[in-house]
Each structure stands twice: as C-alpha cells, then as structure tokens.
Amino acid sequence: MPDRPNIVFILTDDMGYGDVPCLNENSKIPTPHIDHLAQEGRIFTDGG
C-alpha cells in the first residue's frame, strides 16, 4: 500500500493573515514551529 500523506489543518482565532512569519516576513510574532511546518509542507492561502 502506498504511503498516505499526513494532513494537518491549523485553525486559529483572532489572528490576521500576516501575523505569522511564514506569510509575512515582517511579522513581529515568532512562530518557529509553524514556520518549520510551512517550509516542509504546503501553504494554501485561498480556500475558494
């Protein structure tokens, strides 16, 4: 059986689109673990 992908959905409340550095390099909020996940995986920015 082929390997199945790991899918992680991260949902947050009270955050703006550019609050995390993986979406905004000028962000002032350090999120090293989220940034690492973003670098190693995929970022989907449009749910439409």
C-alpha positions as a Markdown table, in Angstrom:
| # | Residue | x | y | z |
|---|---|---|---|---|
| 1 | Met | 0.0 | 0.0 | 0.0 |
| 2 | Pro | 1.4 | 3.4 | -0.9 |
| 3 | Asp | 2.2 | 5.9 | 1.9 |
| 4 | Arg | -0.6 | 8.2 | 2.7 |
| 5 | Pro | 0.1 | 11.9 | 3.2 |
| 6 | Asn | -0.1 | 13.4 | 6.6 |
| 7 | Ile | -2.5 | 16.3 | 6.5 |
| 8 | Val | -2.6 | 18.9 | 9.3 |
| 9 | Phe | -5.1 | 21.8 | 9.4 |
| 10 | Ile | -4.2 | 24.6 | 11.7 |
| 11 | Leu | -7.1 | 26.9 | 12.5 |
| 12 | Thr | -6.6 | 30.0 | 14.7 |
| 13 | Asp | -8.8 | 32.7 | 16.1 |
| 14 | Asp | -8.1 | 36.4 | 16.4 |
| 15 | Met | -5.1 | 36.4 | 14.0 |
| 16 | Gly | -4.6 | 38.4 | 10.9 |
| 17 | Tyr | -3.4 | 37.0 | 7.6 |
| 18 | Gly | 0.0 | 38.4 | 8.0 |
| 19 | Asp | 0.5 | 37.7 | 11.7 |
| 20 | Val | 2.7 | 34.7 | 11.1 |
| 21 | Pro | 6.2 | 35.0 | 9.6 |
| 22 | Cys | 5.6 | 32.2 | 7.0 |
| 23 | Leu | 3.0 | 34.5 | 5.4 |
| 24 | Asn | 4.6 | 37.9 | 6.3 |
| 25 | Glu | 8.4 | 38.3 | 6.6 |
| 26 | Asn | 7.9 | 41.5 | 8.6 |
| 27 | Ser | 5.8 | 39.8 | 11.3 |
| 28 | Lys | 6.7 | 40.6 | 14.9 |
| 29 | Ile | 5.3 | 37.3 | 16.3 |
| 30 | Pro | 7.8 | 34.5 | 16.4 |
| 31 | Thr | 6.3 | 31.1 | 15.4 |
| 32 | Pro | 9.3 | 28.9 | 14.7 |
| 33 | His | 7.4 | 25.6 | 14.7 |
| 34 | Ile | 4.6 | 26.9 | 12.4 |
| 35 | Asp | 7.3 | 28.3 | 10.1 |
| 36 | His | 9.1 | 25.0 | 10.0 |
| 37 | Leu | 5.8 | 23.1 | 9.2 |
| 38 | Ala | 5.2 | 25.7 | 6.4 |
| 39 | Gln | 8.7 | 25.3 | 5.0 |
| 40 | Glu | 8.5 | 21.5 | 4.9 |
| 41 | Gly | 4.9 | 21.3 | 3.6 |
| 42 | Arg | 2.4 | 23.2 | 1.6 |
| 43 | Ile | 0.6 | 26.5 | 2.3 |
| 44 | Phe | -2.8 | 27.1 | 0.9 |
| 45 | Thr | -3.9 | 30.7 | 1.1 |
| 46 | Asp | -7.1 | 30.7 | -0.9 |
| 47 | Gly | -9.9 | 28.4 | 0.2 |
| 48 | Gly | -12.2 | 29.4 | -2.7 |
